Every structure is written in structure tokens, then in C-alpha cells.
């Protein structure tokens, strides 16, 4: 598929999609898989209200069509030197997103896999 836009941004996207582990997040694993983008998250937990947007949510289904797993991908463009810097910045936010997604979908939190996709580092960072 043809990519258009800012030259630097297109180059970063191409660099990321060249990595098999990132490309896999943009490929169907099974016929019932579904990918959603910019999914609003509203979650009340311990008297705290959390609100945000999940950049990409991939729903993986088994052969019978039952939801078996969710992949939550958050794109980050921060110009950082290390993956640990990103993990430190966003791990709390994404832990809340994981719990909210698990609750909404009726999945165990262990079946909601969370990733940071760093365009600057050209890396997929599991959390």
C-alpha cells in the first residue's frame, strides 16, 4: 500500500513496518481478527476517573469466533534514547488501559497484551 504524507514520517513508518514483529500487528492472524483504531477509553477505578485513546486495538479470535486475546498498541513518537525511558513514562497509563480493556471485553488481564511502538527507536516494546 502506498504511504503518503510528511517525508520523515513516511520514512519512520516504513522503517517500523520492515520489522517482522511490528508488521505482525498489522496482519490478520485468523479470519475473525479485528483491528480498531483510536478507541476511546473511560475507566473508573478506586475513585479515579481515567480517560484516553487506545491507538490500535487488535482482537484475536479462535476458530469458533470467540475472543481469545487483545493486543493494545500505543504509538509513541517521543525522541528518547532508550526503551526504558518510554516504559517509565507510560507504564502506569498503559496498565490502566490494560485493566480497562480486560474489563470491557471480559478477558483476563493476562490476555490483554500491551505494546509501545516507538517510531523514533524503530522498536516494539512489550509491557
PDB file of C-alpha atoms in Angstrom:
ATOM      1  CA  UNK A   1       0.000   0.000   0.000  1.00  0.00           C
ATOM      2  CA  UNK A   2       1.230   3.459  -0.861  1.00  0.00           C
ATOM      3  CA  UNK A   3       2.156   5.727   2.049  1.00  0.00           C
ATOM      4  CA  UNK A   4       1.720   9.461   1.710  1.00  0.00           C
ATOM      5  CA  UNK A   5       2.485  12.385   3.965  1.00  0.00           C
ATOM      6  CA  UNK A   6       5.453  14.088   5.524  1.00  0.00           C
ATOM      7  CA  UNK A   7       8.643  12.532   4.103  1.00  0.00           C
ATOM      8  CA  UNK A   8      10.226  11.979   7.541  1.00  0.00           C
ATOM      9  CA  UNK A   9       7.040  10.435   8.951  1.00  0.00           C
ATOM     10  CA  UNK A  10       6.680   8.096   5.965  1.00  0.00           C
ATOM     11  CA  UNK A  11      10.315   7.007   6.364  1.00  0.00           C
ATOM     12  CA  UNK A  12       9.717   6.216  10.064  1.00  0.00           C
ATOM     13  CA  UNK A  13       6.600   4.196   9.261  1.00  0.00           C
ATOM     14  CA  UNK A  14       8.451   2.224   6.568  1.00  0.00           C
ATOM     15  CA  UNK A  15      11.317   1.563   8.975  1.00  0.00           C
ATOM     16  CA  UNK A  16       8.904   0.240  11.589  1.00  0.00           C
ATOM     17  CA  UNK A  17       6.905  -1.908   9.159  1.00  0.00           C
ATOM     18  CA  UNK A  18      10.121  -3.521   7.930  1.00  0.00           C
ATOM     19  CA  UNK A  19      10.415  -5.242  11.330  1.00  0.00           C
ATOM     20  CA  UNK A  20       8.519  -8.572  11.383  1.00  0.00           C
ATOM     21  CA  UNK A  21       7.308  -8.128  14.982  1.00  0.00           C
ATOM     22  CA  UNK A  22       5.729  -4.771  14.099  1.00  0.00           C
ATOM     23  CA  UNK A  23       4.376  -5.883  10.731  1.00  0.00           C
ATOM     24  CA  UNK A  24       2.628  -8.803  12.530  1.00  0.00           C
ATOM     25  CA  UNK A  25       0.494  -6.297  14.463  1.00  0.00           C
ATOM     26  CA  UNK A  26      -0.889  -5.046  11.160  1.00  0.00           C
ATOM     27  CA  UNK A  27      -1.621  -8.505   9.726  1.00  0.00           C
ATOM     28  CA  UNK A  28      -4.609 -10.758  10.409  1.00  0.00           C
ATOM     29  CA  UNK A  29      -3.687 -13.881  12.349  1.00  0.00           C
ATOM     30  CA  UNK A  30      -7.046 -15.574  11.690  1.00  0.00           C
ATOM     31  CA  UNK A  31     -10.187 -14.785   9.643  1.00  0.00           C
ATOM     32  CA  UNK A  32     -12.104 -13.483  12.703  1.00  0.00           C
ATOM     33  CA  UNK A  33      -9.450 -10.997  13.765  1.00  0.00           C
ATOM     34  CA  UNK A  34     -10.450  -7.367  14.005  1.00  0.00           C
ATOM     35  CA  UNK A  35      -8.392  -4.190  14.264  1.00  0.00           C
ATOM     36  CA  UNK A  36      -9.746  -0.976  15.749  1.00  0.00           C
ATOM     37  CA  UNK A  37      -8.053   2.392  15.881  1.00  0.00           C
ATOM     38  CA  UNK A  38      -8.403   5.395  18.151  1.00  0.00           C
ATOM     39  CA  UNK A  39     -10.611   3.590  20.652  1.00  0.00           C
ATOM     40  CA  UNK A  40     -11.806   5.876  23.477  1.00  0.00           C
ATOM     41  CA  UNK A  41     -11.137   4.581  26.995  1.00  0.00           C
ATOM     42  CA  UNK A  42     -13.144   5.731  30.016  1.00  0.00           C
ATOM     43  CA  UNK A  43     -12.482   3.797  33.219  1.00  0.00           C
ATOM     44  CA  UNK A  44     -13.392   4.365  36.869  1.00  0.00           C
ATOM     45  CA  UNK A  45     -11.056   2.629  39.299  1.00  0.00           C
ATOM     46  CA  UNK A  46     -10.591   3.243  43.025  1.00  0.00           C
ATOM     47  CA  UNK A  47     -12.447   6.574  42.807  1.00  0.00           C
ATOM     48  CA  UNK A  48     -10.174   7.771  39.978  1.00  0.00           C
ATOM     49  CA  UNK A  49     -11.519   8.512  36.517  1.00  0.00           C
ATOM     50  CA  UNK A  50      -9.218   7.602  33.645  1.00  0.00           C
ATOM     51  CA  UNK A  51      -9.767   8.789  30.106  1.00  0.00           C
ATOM     52  CA  UNK A  52      -7.721   8.354  26.955  1.00  0.00           C
ATOM     53  CA  UNK A  53      -7.415   6.888  23.479  1.00  0.00           C
ATOM     54  CA  UNK A  54      -6.022   3.472  22.520  1.00  0.00           C
ATOM     55  CA  UNK A  55      -4.187   3.963  19.226  1.00  0.00           C
ATOM     56  CA  UNK A  56      -4.714   0.409  17.950  1.00  0.00           C
ATOM     57  CA  UNK A  57      -6.621  -2.498  19.468  1.00  0.00           C
ATOM     58  CA  UNK A  58      -6.349  -5.874  17.759  1.00  0.00           C
ATOM     59  CA  UNK A  59      -8.901  -8.511  18.733  1.00  0.00           C
ATOM     60  CA  UNK A  60      -7.763 -12.098  18.113  1.00  0.00           C
ATOM     61  CA  UNK A  61     -10.437 -14.797  17.890  1.00  0.00           C
ATOM     62  CA  UNK A  62     -10.273 -18.586  17.948  1.00  0.00           C
ATOM     63  CA  UNK A  63     -11.614 -20.810  15.144  1.00  0.00           C
ATOM     64  CA  UNK A  64     -15.081 -20.696  16.715  1.00  0.00           C
ATOM     65  CA  UNK A  65     -15.135 -16.895  16.714  1.00  0.00           C
ATOM     66  CA  UNK A  66     -14.702 -16.448  20.466  1.00  0.00           C
ATOM     67  CA  UNK A  67     -12.456 -13.638  21.632  1.00  0.00           C
ATOM     68  CA  UNK A  68      -9.227 -15.145  22.960  1.00  0.00           C
ATOM     69  CA  UNK A  69      -6.802 -12.238  23.144  1.00  0.00           C
ATOM     70  CA  UNK A  70      -6.450  -8.486  22.693  1.00  0.00           C
ATOM     71  CA  UNK A  71      -3.349  -6.604  21.603  1.00  0.00           C
ATOM     72  CA  UNK A  72      -3.198  -2.996  22.727  1.00  0.00           C
ATOM     73  CA  UNK A  73      -0.693  -0.908  20.763  1.00  0.00           C
ATOM     74  CA  UNK A  74       0.207   2.644  21.730  1.00  0.00           C
ATOM     75  CA  UNK A  75       2.246   4.656  19.213  1.00  0.00           C
ATOM     76  CA  UNK A  76       4.940   6.894  20.655  1.00  0.00           C
ATOM     77  CA  UNK A  77       6.918   9.483  18.733  1.00  0.00           C
ATOM     78  CA  UNK A  78       8.960  10.694  21.723  1.00  0.00           C
ATOM     79  CA  UNK A  79      12.588  11.316  20.770  1.00  0.00           C
ATOM     80  CA  UNK A  80      14.165   9.250  23.503  1.00  0.00           C
ATOM     81  CA  UNK A  81      17.495   7.490  23.786  1.00  0.00           C
ATOM     82  CA  UNK A  82      16.309   4.284  25.429  1.00  0.00           C
ATOM     83  CA  UNK A  83      13.302   1.993  25.566  1.00  0.00           C
ATOM     84  CA  UNK A  84      13.380   2.177  29.367  1.00  0.00           C
ATOM     85  CA  UNK A  85      12.650   5.903  29.208  1.00  0.00           C
ATOM     86  CA  UNK A  86       9.419   5.197  27.306  1.00  0.00           C
ATOM     87  CA  UNK A  87       8.470   2.343  29.611  1.00  0.00           C
ATOM     88  CA  UNK A  88       8.980   4.569  32.657  1.00  0.00           C
ATOM     89  CA  UNK A  89       6.872   7.364  31.138  1.00  0.00           C
ATOM     90  CA  UNK A  90       3.925   5.290  30.012  1.00  0.00           C
ATOM     91  CA  UNK A  91       3.756   2.049  32.006  1.00  0.00           C
ATOM     92  CA  UNK A  92       1.188   3.356  34.525  1.00  0.00           C
ATOM     93  CA  UNK A  93      -1.089   4.769  31.817  1.00  0.00           C
ATOM     94  CA  UNK A  94      -0.941   1.549  29.803  1.00  0.00           C
ATOM     95  CA  UNK A  95      -1.513  -0.629  32.872  1.00  0.00           C
ATOM     96  CA  UNK A  96      -4.805   1.250  33.347  1.00  0.00           C
ATOM     97  CA  UNK A  97      -5.637   0.772  29.646  1.00  0.00           C
ATOM     98  CA  UNK A  98      -4.940  -2.960  30.047  1.00  0.00           C
ATOM     99  CA  UNK A  99      -7.298  -3.251  33.025  1.00  0.00           C
ATOM    100  CA  UNK A 100      -9.977  -1.170  31.290  1.00  0.00           C
ATOM    101  CA  UNK A 101      -9.732  -3.251  28.106  1.00  0.00           C
ATOM    102  CA  UNK A 102      -9.832  -6.529  30.022  1.00  0.00           C
ATOM    103  CA  UNK A 103     -12.894  -5.371  31.952  1.00  0.00           C
ATOM    104  CA  UNK A 104     -14.702  -4.120  28.844  1.00  0.00           C
ATOM    105  CA  UNK A 105     -14.004  -7.272  26.842  1.00  0.00           C
ATOM    106  CA  UNK A 106     -14.450  -9.780  29.652  1.00  0.00           C
ATOM    107  CA  UNK A 107     -10.906 -11.090  29.237  1.00  0.00           C
ATOM    108  CA  UNK A 108      -8.354 -11.866  31.922  1.00  0.00           C
ATOM    109  CA  UNK A 109      -5.773  -9.053  32.076  1.00  0.00           C
ATOM    110  CA  UNK A 110      -3.145 -11.667  31.169  1.00  0.00           C
ATOM    111  CA  UNK A 111      -4.809 -11.969  27.729  1.00  0.00           C
ATOM    112  CA  UNK A 112      -4.509  -8.245  27.002  1.00  0.00           C
ATOM    113  CA  UNK A 113      -1.001  -7.797  25.646  1.00  0.00           C
ATOM    114  CA  UNK A 114       0.301  -4.224  25.674  1.00  0.00           C
ATOM    115  CA  UNK A 115       2.968  -2.771  23.413  1.00  0.00           C
ATOM    116  CA  UNK A 116       4.588   0.584  22.879  1.00  0.00           C
ATOM    117  CA  UNK A 117       5.502   1.148  19.249  1.00  0.00           C
ATOM    118  CA  UNK A 118       8.326   3.685  19.251  1.00  0.00           C
ATOM    119  CA  UNK A 119       8.685   5.327  15.870  1.00  0.00           C
ATOM    120  CA  UNK A 120      11.857   7.121  16.946  1.00  0.00           C
ATOM    121  CA  UNK A 121      13.588   3.948  18.166  1.00  0.00           C
ATOM    122  CA  UNK A 122      12.019   1.819  15.443  1.00  0.00           C
ATOM    123  CA  UNK A 123      11.099  -0.733  18.087  1.00  0.00           C
ATOM    124  CA  UNK A 124       8.189  -2.660  19.534  1.00  0.00           C
ATOM    125  CA  UNK A 125       8.332  -2.619  23.330  1.00  0.00           C
ATOM    126  CA  UNK A 126       6.201  -5.117  25.236  1.00  0.00           C
ATOM    127  CA  UNK A 127       4.943  -4.023  28.649  1.00  0.00           C
TER     128      UNK A 127
END
